[in-house]
Coordinates of C-alpha atoms in Angstrom, one line a residue:
X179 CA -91.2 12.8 89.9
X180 CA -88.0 10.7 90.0
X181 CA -84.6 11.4 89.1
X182 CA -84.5 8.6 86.3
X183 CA -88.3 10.5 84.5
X184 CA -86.7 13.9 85.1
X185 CA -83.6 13.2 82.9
X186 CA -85.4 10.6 80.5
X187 CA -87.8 14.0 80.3
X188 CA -84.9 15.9 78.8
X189 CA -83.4 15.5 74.8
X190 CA -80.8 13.5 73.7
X191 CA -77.7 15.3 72.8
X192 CA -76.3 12.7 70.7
X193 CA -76.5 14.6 67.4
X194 CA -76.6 18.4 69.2
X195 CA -73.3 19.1 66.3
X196 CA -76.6 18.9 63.5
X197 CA -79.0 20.8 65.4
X198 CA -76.4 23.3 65.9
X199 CA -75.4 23.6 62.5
X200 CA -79.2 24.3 61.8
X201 CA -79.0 27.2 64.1
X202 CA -76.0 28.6 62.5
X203 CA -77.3 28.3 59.1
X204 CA -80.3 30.4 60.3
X205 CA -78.3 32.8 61.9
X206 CA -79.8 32.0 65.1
X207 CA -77.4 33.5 67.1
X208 CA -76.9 36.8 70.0
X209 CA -76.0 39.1 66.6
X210 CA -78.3 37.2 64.4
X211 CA -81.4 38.1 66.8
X212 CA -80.0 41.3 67.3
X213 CA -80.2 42.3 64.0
X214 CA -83.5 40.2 63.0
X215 CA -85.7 41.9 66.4
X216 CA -84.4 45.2 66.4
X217 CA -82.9 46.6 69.9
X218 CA -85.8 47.2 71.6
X219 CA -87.6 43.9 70.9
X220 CA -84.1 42.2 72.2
X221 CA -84.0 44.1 75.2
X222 CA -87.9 43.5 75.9
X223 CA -86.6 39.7 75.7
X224 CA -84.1 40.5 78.8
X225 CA -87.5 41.4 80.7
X226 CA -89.3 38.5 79.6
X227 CA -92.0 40.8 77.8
X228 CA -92.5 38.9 74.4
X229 CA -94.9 40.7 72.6
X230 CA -92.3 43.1 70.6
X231 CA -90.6 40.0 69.3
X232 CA -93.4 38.0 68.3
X233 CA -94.4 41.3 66.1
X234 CA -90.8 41.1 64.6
X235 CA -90.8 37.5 63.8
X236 CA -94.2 37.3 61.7
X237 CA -92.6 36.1 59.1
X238 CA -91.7 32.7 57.9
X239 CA -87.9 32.4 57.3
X240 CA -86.0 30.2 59.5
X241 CA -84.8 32.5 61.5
X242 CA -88.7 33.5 62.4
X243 CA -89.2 30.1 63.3
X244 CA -86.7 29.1 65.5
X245 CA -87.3 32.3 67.0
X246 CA -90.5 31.5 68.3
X247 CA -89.9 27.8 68.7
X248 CA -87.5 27.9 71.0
X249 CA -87.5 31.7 72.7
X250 CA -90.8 32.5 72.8
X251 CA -92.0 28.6 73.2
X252 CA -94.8 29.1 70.6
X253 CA -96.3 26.1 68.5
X254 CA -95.3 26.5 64.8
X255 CA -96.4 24.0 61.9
X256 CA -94.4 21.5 60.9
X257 CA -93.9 22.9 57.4
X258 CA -91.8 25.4 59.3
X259 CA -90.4 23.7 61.6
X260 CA -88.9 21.0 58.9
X261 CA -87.3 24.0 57.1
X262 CA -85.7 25.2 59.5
X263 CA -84.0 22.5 61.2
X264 CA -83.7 18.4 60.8
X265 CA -87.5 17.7 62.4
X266 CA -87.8 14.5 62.7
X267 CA -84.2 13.9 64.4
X268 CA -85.2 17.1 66.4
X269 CA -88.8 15.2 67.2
X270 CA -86.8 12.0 68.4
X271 CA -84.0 13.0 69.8
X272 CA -86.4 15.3 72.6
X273 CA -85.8 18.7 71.7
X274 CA -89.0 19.1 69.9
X275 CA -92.8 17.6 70.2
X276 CA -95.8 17.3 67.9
X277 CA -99.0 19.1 69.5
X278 CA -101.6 18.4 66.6
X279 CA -100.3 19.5 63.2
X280 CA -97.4 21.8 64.9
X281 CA -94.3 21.0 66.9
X282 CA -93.4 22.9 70.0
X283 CA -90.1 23.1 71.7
X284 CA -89.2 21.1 75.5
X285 CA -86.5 23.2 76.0
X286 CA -85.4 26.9 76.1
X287 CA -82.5 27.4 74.1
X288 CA -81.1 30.7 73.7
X289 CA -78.0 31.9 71.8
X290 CA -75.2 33.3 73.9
X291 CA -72.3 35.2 72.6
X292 CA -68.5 33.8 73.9
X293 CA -65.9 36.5 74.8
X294 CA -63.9 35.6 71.9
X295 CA -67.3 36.1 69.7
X296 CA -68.1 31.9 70.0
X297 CA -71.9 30.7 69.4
X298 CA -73.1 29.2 72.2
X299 CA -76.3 27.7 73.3
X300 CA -77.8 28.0 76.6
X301 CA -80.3 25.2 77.4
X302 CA -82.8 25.6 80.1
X303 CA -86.2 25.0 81.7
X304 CA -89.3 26.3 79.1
X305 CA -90.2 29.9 80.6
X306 CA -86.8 30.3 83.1
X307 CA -84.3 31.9 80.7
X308 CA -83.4 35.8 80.4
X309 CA -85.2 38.0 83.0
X310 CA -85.0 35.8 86.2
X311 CA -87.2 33.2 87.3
X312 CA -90.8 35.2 86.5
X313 CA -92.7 31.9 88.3
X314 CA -90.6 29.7 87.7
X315 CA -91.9 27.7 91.0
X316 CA -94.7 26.3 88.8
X317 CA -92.3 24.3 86.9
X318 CA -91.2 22.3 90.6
X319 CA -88.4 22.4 92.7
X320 CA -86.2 20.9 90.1
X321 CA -86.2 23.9 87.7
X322 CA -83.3 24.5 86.2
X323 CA -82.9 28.4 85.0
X324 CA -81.1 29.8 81.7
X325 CA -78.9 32.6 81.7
X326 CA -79.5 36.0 83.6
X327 CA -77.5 38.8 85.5
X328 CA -75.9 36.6 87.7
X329 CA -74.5 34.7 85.6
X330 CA -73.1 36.8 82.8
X331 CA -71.6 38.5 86.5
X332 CA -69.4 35.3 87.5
X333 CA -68.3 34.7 83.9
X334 CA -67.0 38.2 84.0
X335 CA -65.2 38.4 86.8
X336 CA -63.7 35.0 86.6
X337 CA -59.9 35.3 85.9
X338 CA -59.5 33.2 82.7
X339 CA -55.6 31.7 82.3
X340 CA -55.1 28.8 81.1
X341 CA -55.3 25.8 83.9
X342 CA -55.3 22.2 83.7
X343 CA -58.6 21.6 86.2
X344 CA -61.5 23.6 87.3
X345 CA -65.0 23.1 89.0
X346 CA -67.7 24.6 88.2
X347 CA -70.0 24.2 91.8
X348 CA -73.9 24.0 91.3
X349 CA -73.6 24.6 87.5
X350 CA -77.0 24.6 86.9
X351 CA -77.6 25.1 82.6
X352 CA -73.7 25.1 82.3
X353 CA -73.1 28.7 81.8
X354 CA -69.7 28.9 83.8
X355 CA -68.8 25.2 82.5
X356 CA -68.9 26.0 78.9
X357 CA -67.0 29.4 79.5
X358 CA -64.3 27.1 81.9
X359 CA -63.9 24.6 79.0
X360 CA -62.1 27.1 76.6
X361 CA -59.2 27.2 79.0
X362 CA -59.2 24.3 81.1
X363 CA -58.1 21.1 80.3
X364 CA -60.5 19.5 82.6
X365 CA -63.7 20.6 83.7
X366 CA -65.8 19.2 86.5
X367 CA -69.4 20.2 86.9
X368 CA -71.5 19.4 90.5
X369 CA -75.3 20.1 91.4
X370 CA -77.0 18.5 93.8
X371 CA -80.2 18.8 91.2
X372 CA -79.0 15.7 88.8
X373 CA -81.6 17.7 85.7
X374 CA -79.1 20.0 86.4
X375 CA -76.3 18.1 84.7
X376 CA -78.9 17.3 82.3
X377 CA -79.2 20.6 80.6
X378 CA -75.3 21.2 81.4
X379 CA -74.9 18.4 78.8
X380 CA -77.0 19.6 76.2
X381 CA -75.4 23.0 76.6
X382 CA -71.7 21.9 76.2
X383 CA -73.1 19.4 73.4
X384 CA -74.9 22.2 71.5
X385 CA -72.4 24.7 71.7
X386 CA -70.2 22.0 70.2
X387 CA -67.8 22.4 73.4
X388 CA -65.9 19.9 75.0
X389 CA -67.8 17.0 77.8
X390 CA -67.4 17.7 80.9
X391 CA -67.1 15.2 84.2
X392 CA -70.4 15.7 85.8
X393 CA -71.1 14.4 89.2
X394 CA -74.2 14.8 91.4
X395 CA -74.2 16.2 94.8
X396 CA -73.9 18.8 97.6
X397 CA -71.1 21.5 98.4
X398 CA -67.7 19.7 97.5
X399 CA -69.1 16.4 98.7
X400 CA -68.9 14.9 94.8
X401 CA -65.6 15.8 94.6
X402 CA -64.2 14.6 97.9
X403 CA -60.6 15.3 98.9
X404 CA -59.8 16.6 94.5
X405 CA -57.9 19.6 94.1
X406 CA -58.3 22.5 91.4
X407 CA -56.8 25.1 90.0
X408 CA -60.1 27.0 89.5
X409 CA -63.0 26.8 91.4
X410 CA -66.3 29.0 90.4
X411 CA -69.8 28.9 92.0
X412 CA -73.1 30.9 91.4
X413 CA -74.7 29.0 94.6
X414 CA -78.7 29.0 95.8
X415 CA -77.4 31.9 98.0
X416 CA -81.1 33.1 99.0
X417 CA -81.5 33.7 102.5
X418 CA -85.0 32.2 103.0
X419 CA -87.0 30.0 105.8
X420 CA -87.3 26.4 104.2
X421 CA -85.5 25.6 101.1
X422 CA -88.9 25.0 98.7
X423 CA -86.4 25.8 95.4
X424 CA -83.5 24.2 94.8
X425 CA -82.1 26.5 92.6
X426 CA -82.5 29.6 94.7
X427 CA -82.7 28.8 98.9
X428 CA -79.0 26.9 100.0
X429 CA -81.2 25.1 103.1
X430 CA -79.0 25.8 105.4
X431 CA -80.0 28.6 107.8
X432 CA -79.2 32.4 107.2
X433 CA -75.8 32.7 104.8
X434 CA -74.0 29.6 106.3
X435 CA -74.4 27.5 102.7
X436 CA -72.2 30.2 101.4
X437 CA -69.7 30.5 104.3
X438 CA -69.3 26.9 104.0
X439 CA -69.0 27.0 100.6
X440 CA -66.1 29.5 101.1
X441 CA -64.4 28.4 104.1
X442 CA -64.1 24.9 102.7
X443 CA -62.5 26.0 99.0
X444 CA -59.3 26.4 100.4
X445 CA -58.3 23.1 100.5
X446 CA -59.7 22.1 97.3
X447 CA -57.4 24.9 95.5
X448 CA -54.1 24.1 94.1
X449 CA -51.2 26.8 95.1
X450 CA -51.9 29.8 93.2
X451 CA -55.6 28.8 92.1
X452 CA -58.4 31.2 92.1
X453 CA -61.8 30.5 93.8
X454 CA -64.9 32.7 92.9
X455 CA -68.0 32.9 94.3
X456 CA -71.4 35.2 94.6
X457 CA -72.8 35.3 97.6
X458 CA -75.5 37.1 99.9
X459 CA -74.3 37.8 103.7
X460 CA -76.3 39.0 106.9
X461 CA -76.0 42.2 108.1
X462 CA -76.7 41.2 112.1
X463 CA -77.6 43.6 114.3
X464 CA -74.2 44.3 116.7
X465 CA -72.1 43.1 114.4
X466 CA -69.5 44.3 111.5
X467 CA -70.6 42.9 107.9
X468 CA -66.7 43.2 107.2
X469 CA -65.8 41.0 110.2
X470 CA -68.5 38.7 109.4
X471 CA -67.2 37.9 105.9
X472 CA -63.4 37.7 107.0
X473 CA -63.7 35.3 109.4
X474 CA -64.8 32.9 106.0
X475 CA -61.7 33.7 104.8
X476 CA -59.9 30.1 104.6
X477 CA -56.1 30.0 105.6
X478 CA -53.5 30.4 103.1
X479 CA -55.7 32.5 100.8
X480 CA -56.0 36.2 99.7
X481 CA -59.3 37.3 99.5
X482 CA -60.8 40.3 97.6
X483 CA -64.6 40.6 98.2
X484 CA -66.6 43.4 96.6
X485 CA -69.9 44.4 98.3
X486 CA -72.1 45.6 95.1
X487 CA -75.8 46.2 96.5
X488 CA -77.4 46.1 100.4
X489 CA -81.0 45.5 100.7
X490 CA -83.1 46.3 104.2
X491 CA -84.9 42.7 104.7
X492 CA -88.2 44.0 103.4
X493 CA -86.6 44.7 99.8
X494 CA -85.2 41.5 99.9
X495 CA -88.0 39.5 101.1
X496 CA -90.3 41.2 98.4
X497 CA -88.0 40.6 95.6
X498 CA -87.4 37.0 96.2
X499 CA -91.1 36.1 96.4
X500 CA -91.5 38.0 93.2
X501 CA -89.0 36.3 91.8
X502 CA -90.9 33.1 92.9
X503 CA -94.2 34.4 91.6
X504 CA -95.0 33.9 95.2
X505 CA -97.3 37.2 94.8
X506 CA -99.1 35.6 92.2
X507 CA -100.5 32.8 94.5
X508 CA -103.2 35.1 96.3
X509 CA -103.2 37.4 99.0
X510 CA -103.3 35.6 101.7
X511 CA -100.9 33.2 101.1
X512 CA -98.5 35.7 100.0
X513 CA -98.9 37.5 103.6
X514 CA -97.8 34.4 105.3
X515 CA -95.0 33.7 103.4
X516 CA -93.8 37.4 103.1
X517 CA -94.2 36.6 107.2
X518 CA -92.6 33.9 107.3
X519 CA -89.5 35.9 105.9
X520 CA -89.4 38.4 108.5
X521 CA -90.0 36.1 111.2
X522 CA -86.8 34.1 110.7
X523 CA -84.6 38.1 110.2
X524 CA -86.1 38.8 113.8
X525 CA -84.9 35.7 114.9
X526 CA -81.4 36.2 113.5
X527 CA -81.0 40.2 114.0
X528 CA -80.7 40.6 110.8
X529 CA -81.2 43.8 109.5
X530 CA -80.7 44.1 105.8
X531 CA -79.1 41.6 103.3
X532 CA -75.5 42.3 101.2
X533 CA -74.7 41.0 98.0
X534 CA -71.3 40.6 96.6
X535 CA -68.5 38.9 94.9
X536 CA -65.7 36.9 97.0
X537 CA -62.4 35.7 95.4
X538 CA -60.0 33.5 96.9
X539 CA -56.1 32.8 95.2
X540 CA -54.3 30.7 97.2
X541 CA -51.1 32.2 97.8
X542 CA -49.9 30.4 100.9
X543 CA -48.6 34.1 102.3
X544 CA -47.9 34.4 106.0
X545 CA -49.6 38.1 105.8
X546 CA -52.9 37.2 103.5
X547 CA -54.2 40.0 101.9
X548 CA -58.0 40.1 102.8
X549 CA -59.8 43.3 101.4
X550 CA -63.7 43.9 101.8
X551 CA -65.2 46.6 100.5
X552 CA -68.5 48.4 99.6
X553 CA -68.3 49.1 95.7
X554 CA -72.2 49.9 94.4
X555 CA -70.6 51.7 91.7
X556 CA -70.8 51.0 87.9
X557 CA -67.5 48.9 87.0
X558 CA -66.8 47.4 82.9
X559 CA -67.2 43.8 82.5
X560 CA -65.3 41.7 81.9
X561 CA -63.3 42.2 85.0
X562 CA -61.2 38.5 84.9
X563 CA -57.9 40.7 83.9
X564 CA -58.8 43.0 86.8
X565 CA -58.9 40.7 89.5
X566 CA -55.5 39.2 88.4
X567 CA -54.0 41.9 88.4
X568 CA -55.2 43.3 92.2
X569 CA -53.9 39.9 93.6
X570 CA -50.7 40.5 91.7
X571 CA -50.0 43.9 93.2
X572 CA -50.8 42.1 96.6
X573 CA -47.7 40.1 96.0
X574 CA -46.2 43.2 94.6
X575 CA -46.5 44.8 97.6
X576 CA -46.1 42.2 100.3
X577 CA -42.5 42.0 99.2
X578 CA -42.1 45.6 99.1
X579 CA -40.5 47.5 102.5
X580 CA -40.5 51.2 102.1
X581 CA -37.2 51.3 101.1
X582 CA -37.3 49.0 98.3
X583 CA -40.5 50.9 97.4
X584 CA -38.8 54.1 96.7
X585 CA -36.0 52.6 94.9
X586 CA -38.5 50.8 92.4
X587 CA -40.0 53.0 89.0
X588 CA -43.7 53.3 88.0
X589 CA -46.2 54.2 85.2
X590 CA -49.2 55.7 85.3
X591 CA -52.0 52.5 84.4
X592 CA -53.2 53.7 81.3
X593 CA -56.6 53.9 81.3
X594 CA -56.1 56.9 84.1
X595 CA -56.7 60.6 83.9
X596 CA -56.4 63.1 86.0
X597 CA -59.5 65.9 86.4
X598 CA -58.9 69.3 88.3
X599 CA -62.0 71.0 90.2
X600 CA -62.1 74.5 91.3
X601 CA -63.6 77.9 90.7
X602 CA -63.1 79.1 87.2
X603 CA -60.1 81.4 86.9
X604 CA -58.3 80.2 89.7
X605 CA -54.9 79.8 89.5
X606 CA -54.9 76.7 91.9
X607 CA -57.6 74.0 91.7
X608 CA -59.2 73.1 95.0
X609 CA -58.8 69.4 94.8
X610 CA -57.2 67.0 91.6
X611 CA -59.2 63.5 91.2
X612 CA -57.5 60.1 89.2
X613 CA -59.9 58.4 88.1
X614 CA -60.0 55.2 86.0
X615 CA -61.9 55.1 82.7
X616 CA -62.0 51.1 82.5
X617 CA -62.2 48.1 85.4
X618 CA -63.6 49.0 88.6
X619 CA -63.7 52.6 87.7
X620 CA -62.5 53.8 91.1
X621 CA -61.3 57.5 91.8
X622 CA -59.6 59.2 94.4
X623 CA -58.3 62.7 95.6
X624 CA -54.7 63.6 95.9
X625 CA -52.6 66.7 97.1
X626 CA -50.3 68.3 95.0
X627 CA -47.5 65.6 95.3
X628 CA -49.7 62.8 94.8
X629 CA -50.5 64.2 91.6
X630 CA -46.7 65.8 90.8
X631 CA -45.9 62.2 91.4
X632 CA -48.5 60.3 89.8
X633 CA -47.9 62.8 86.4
X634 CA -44.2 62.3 85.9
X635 CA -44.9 58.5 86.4
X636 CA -43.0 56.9 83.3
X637 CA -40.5 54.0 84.6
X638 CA -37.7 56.4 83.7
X639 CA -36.8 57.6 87.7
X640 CA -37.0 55.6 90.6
X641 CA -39.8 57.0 93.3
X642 CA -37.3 58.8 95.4
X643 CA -36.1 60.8 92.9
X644 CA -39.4 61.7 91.8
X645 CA -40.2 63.0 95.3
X646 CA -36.8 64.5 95.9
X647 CA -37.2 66.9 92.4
X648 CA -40.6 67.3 94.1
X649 CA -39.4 68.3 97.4
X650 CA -36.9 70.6 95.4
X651 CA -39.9 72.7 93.9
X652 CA -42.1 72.4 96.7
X653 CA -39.3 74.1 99.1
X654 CA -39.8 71.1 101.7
X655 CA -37.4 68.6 103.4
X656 CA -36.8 65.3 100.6
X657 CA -36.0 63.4 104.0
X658 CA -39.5 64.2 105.5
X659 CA -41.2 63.8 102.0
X660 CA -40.0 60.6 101.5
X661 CA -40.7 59.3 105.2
X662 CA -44.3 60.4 104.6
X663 CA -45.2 59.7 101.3
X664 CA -44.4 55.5 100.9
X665 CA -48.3 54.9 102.2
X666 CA -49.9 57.2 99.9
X667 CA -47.9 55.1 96.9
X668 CA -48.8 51.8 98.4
X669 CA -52.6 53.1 98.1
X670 CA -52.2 53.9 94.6
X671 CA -50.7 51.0 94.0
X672 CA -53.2 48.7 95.6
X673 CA -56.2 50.4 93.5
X674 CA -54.7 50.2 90.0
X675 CA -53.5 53.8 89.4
X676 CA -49.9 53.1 89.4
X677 CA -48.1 50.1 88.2
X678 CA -44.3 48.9 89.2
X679 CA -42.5 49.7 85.5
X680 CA -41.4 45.4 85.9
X681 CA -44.9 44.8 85.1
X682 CA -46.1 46.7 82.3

C-alpha cells in the first residue's frame, strides 16, 4: 500500500477538540473505566483478554458504548453510537465506519492518564494497544502500536524540566510527544513509518495538546545538523535477522541501530540536555557487556545505563516471535524462523540479550561520569526526578577532592531507613542495611561508622567532625579515620543515601 492510502486510511483530526469532549462527557477516561469495569476486568485489558470487559459493559450508557467501540473494536448500532458521541462528524471525519445498521471504530483509542492527572488519548492500530503486539504482523509492516510497558517505562524515567526543544525519535502513536509537549516549548517528532506521524497527530489533537513538527525519516537523518535540549527514543531495538516489522527489528545487524542511535546523540544535544533511550545490547561471547555499552558513550556526555532484565537467546527469540504471532503461523514455519534466529546469535557469539535504559546529559566534563550497572530489581516510577538528581551528584562530586569533602555537611535523603540484622538478644547486630523506600530502591551494608555517620547526618557538622566525635567514641586515630573513610562517603553519595546539606 502507498504512503499517500496509508495516511488518507487514517481520520481527520480537524475537530478531535469535539470528539474529545464526547469522551469526557462519558467519562471515558483511565479513572472512568476503572471505575465502570471493575479492577480485574481493567487489568484483563492490560493482557488483551476482553471477555471480563465485554461482561461489564452490557449495558447501554455512553460509557458502555464507547467502551466497546473503540477498546474492544466491537460493532455497535448506530442508535448508540449517536448518543454517545457526534456520529456523523465521527463517520466523516474517519474515526468511525458504518458496517450494515452499526458503526465500528478504525482506530484504537484508549484513555491514558497524564502525571499531573491530564486526559489523554492514545491512538493506535485496531488490535495493537495494551498488552504488546498479540499478532500484530497481520496488520503489515506499517503497524503502528498503542501504549504498553515500554512506553509508560521511557515516560517515567525521562527527566521532565522545563526546555525550549525536544525530539521525540521514532514516536510511533505519540506517547513520549504528548508527555514532551507539557514542558517543551517545541517538540519535534521523527519515524521513518510516515502512519506513524499519522496516529502521532490524532493523539496530540485528541488529547487537545499542542502540534508538534513532524518529519519523516531514519535515526537523526530528518533532523540534520538541529540541536535539542531533550532527546527521547523508544527505538525498534529487536535484535532479529531481516527487519520484516518496522516497528520492532532496527534493520541493522545485531544492536548497532541502537549504538548508533546513541553514539550519534551527542551532538544533537545542547550543553546540559538529557538524552534517553531503551535499548537491547549483545552479550558476545569473550567480551564484557559493560565495555560493550561504554564504548557508545559519545564524548562530552555522562552516561548512566541501567541493565533491568538478560535473556539467554532462546528466551528472547521465543518471545519475540510470540510477540509477532509468529507461533501462530504453523509449525513449520515457526521452526524456521525460530532457526533463523539462532543462526544469526551463532554467527555473532551472542550468547544472551540485555535490556536496559541509557541516559546521556551533556555535561562537557573532562572526567565523564559513565556508570553501567545490572539493576533487575523493583524501582518506583516515575523516576525523571531520580535521574536528575544522580547526574547532579556527579557534578557534586567531580568538584569534590577529599578535603573539600570532609569540610562539606550532609543529610540523610529522606526516604532512607536504616534496618539492623542479627540474632535476637544480641547486644550488637551482625550487619546494619540503608535502604531506600522510594526511586531505585537500592540498599547497602555499612560498618559501624558508616552508620554512626550516616545517623547523625543533619547539615549541622561538617563530615570531619562527625568522624572525629566518631573516632572519639570508637577509641581510633581521627587522622586515620578520616584518611579512610572519604570513599565510603563518596559511595553513599553517588547512590542517593546522603545528600550535600547545599542541596536539600
Amino acid at each position: 500500500m502507498s504512503t499517500t492510502s496509508l495516511l488518507a486510511s487514517l481520520p481527520v483530526p480537524d475537530r478531535a477538540a469535539r470528539l474529545r469532549d464526547a469522551l469526557l462527557a462519558a467519562d471515558f477516561t483511565a479513572d472512568g473505566l476503572l471505575e465502570r469495569l471493575g479492577a480485574a476486568a481493567y487489568a484483563a485489558l492490560a493482557r488483551s483478554e476482553t471477555v471480563p470487559a465485554l461482561r461489564a459493559t452490557r449495558g447501554d450508557g455512553p460509557l458502555d458504548t464507547l467502551v466497546r467501540l473503540f477498546l474492544l473494536q466491537r460493532p455497535v448500532p448506530r442508535d448508540r453510537a449517536r448518543a454517545a458521541l457526534p456520529l456523523e462528524e465521527a463517520l466523516a471525519d474517519g474515526w468511525l465506519a458504518e458496517e450494515g445498521g452499526d458503526v465500528r471504530a478504525t482506530v484504537d483509542v484508549r484513555p491514558y492518564g497524564g502525571p499531573e492527572g491530564e486526559d489523554w488519548f492514545i491512538v493506535s492500530d485496531l488490535g495493537c494497544a495494551v498488552g504488546g503486539a498479540g499478532g500484530a504482523s497481520g496488520h503489515g509492516e506499517g503497524v503502528v502500536l498503542g501504549v504498553g510497558g515500554a512506553s509508560t517505562t521511557l515516560a517515567g524515567l525521562t527527566v521532565r524540566t522545563p526546555v525550549a526543544a525536544a525530539l521525540d525519535l521514532g514516536t510511533g502513536s505519540g506517547i513520549q510527544a504528548l508527555h514532551a509537549a507539557q514542558h517543551a516549548t517545541r517538540v519535534t517528532a521523527t519515524d521513518l513509518n510516515p502512519r506513524a506521524l499519522g496516529f502521532t497527530r490524532l493523539t496530540l489533537a485528541l488529547s487537545g495538546a499542542p502540534e508538534a513538527d513532524l518529519r519523516t525519516g531514519s535515526l537523526f537523518e530528518p533532523v540534520e545538523s538541529e540541536s535539542y535540549d531533550l532527546i527521547v527514543s523508544n527505538p525498534p531495538f529487536v535484535i532479529s535477522p531481516g527487519a520484516r516489522l518496522t516497528y520492532r527489528d532496527g534493520g541493522m545487524g545485531g544492536d548497532d541501530l541502537c549504538r548508533t542511535l546513541v553514539q550519534q546523540a551527542g551532538d544533537r544535544l545542547n550543553d546540559g540536555g538529557y538524552a534517553h533511550f531503551l535499548a537491547n545490547w549483545q552479550h558476545v561471547e569473550g567480551e564484557d557487556w559493560q565495555e560493550r555499552l561504554r564504548s557508545w558513550v559519545p564524548l562530552g556526555c555522562d552516561a548512566w545505563i541501567v541493565q533491568r532484565e538478560v535473556q539467554d537467546v532462546t528466551q528472547y527469540t521465543e518471545l519475540w516471535l510470540r510477540d509477532a504471532g509468529d507461533h501462530r503461523a504453523g509449525r513449520e514455519a515457526y521452526e524456521a524462523r525460530y532457526d533463523a534466529w539462532l543462526d544469526e546469535f551463532e554467527a555473532t557469539k551472542t550468547k544472551a540479550v540485555g535490556f536496559g535504559w541509557i541516559t546521556l546529559r551533556k555535561s562537557g566534563a573532562e572526567r565523564p561520569s559513565i556508570v553501567i550497572e545490572d539493576w533487575p530489581h523493583p524501582v518506583e516510577q516515575p523516576l525523571g526526578e531520580t535521574v536528575r538528581a544522580h547526574f547532579a551528584r556527579q557534578d557534586y562530586l567531580r568538584s569534590r577532592d577529599d578535603a573539600a569533602l570532609l569540610a562539606d555537611r550532609f543529610v540523610l535523603a529522606p526516604e532512607v531507613v536504616q534496618e539492623q540484622v542479627g540474632l535476637p538478644g544480641a547486644e550488637d547486630p551482625e550487619h546494619v542495611v540503608l535502604r531506600q523506600h522510594r526511586g531505585m530502591r537500592r540498599a547497602t551494608k555499612v560498618d559501624a561508622v558508616g552508620a554512626g555517620f550516616a545517623g547523625v547526618c543533619d547539615g549541622s557538622l561538617s563530615a570531619g567532625r562527625i568522624l572525629d566525635a566518631i573516632a572519639q567514641l570508637l577509641g581510633e586515630d581521627p587522622v586515620l579515620l578520616r584518611d579512610r573513610t572519604p570513599q565510603a562517603i563518596r559511595l553513599l553519595v553517588e547512590e542517593g543515601f546522603l545528600e550535600p546539606a547545599a542541596a536539600t
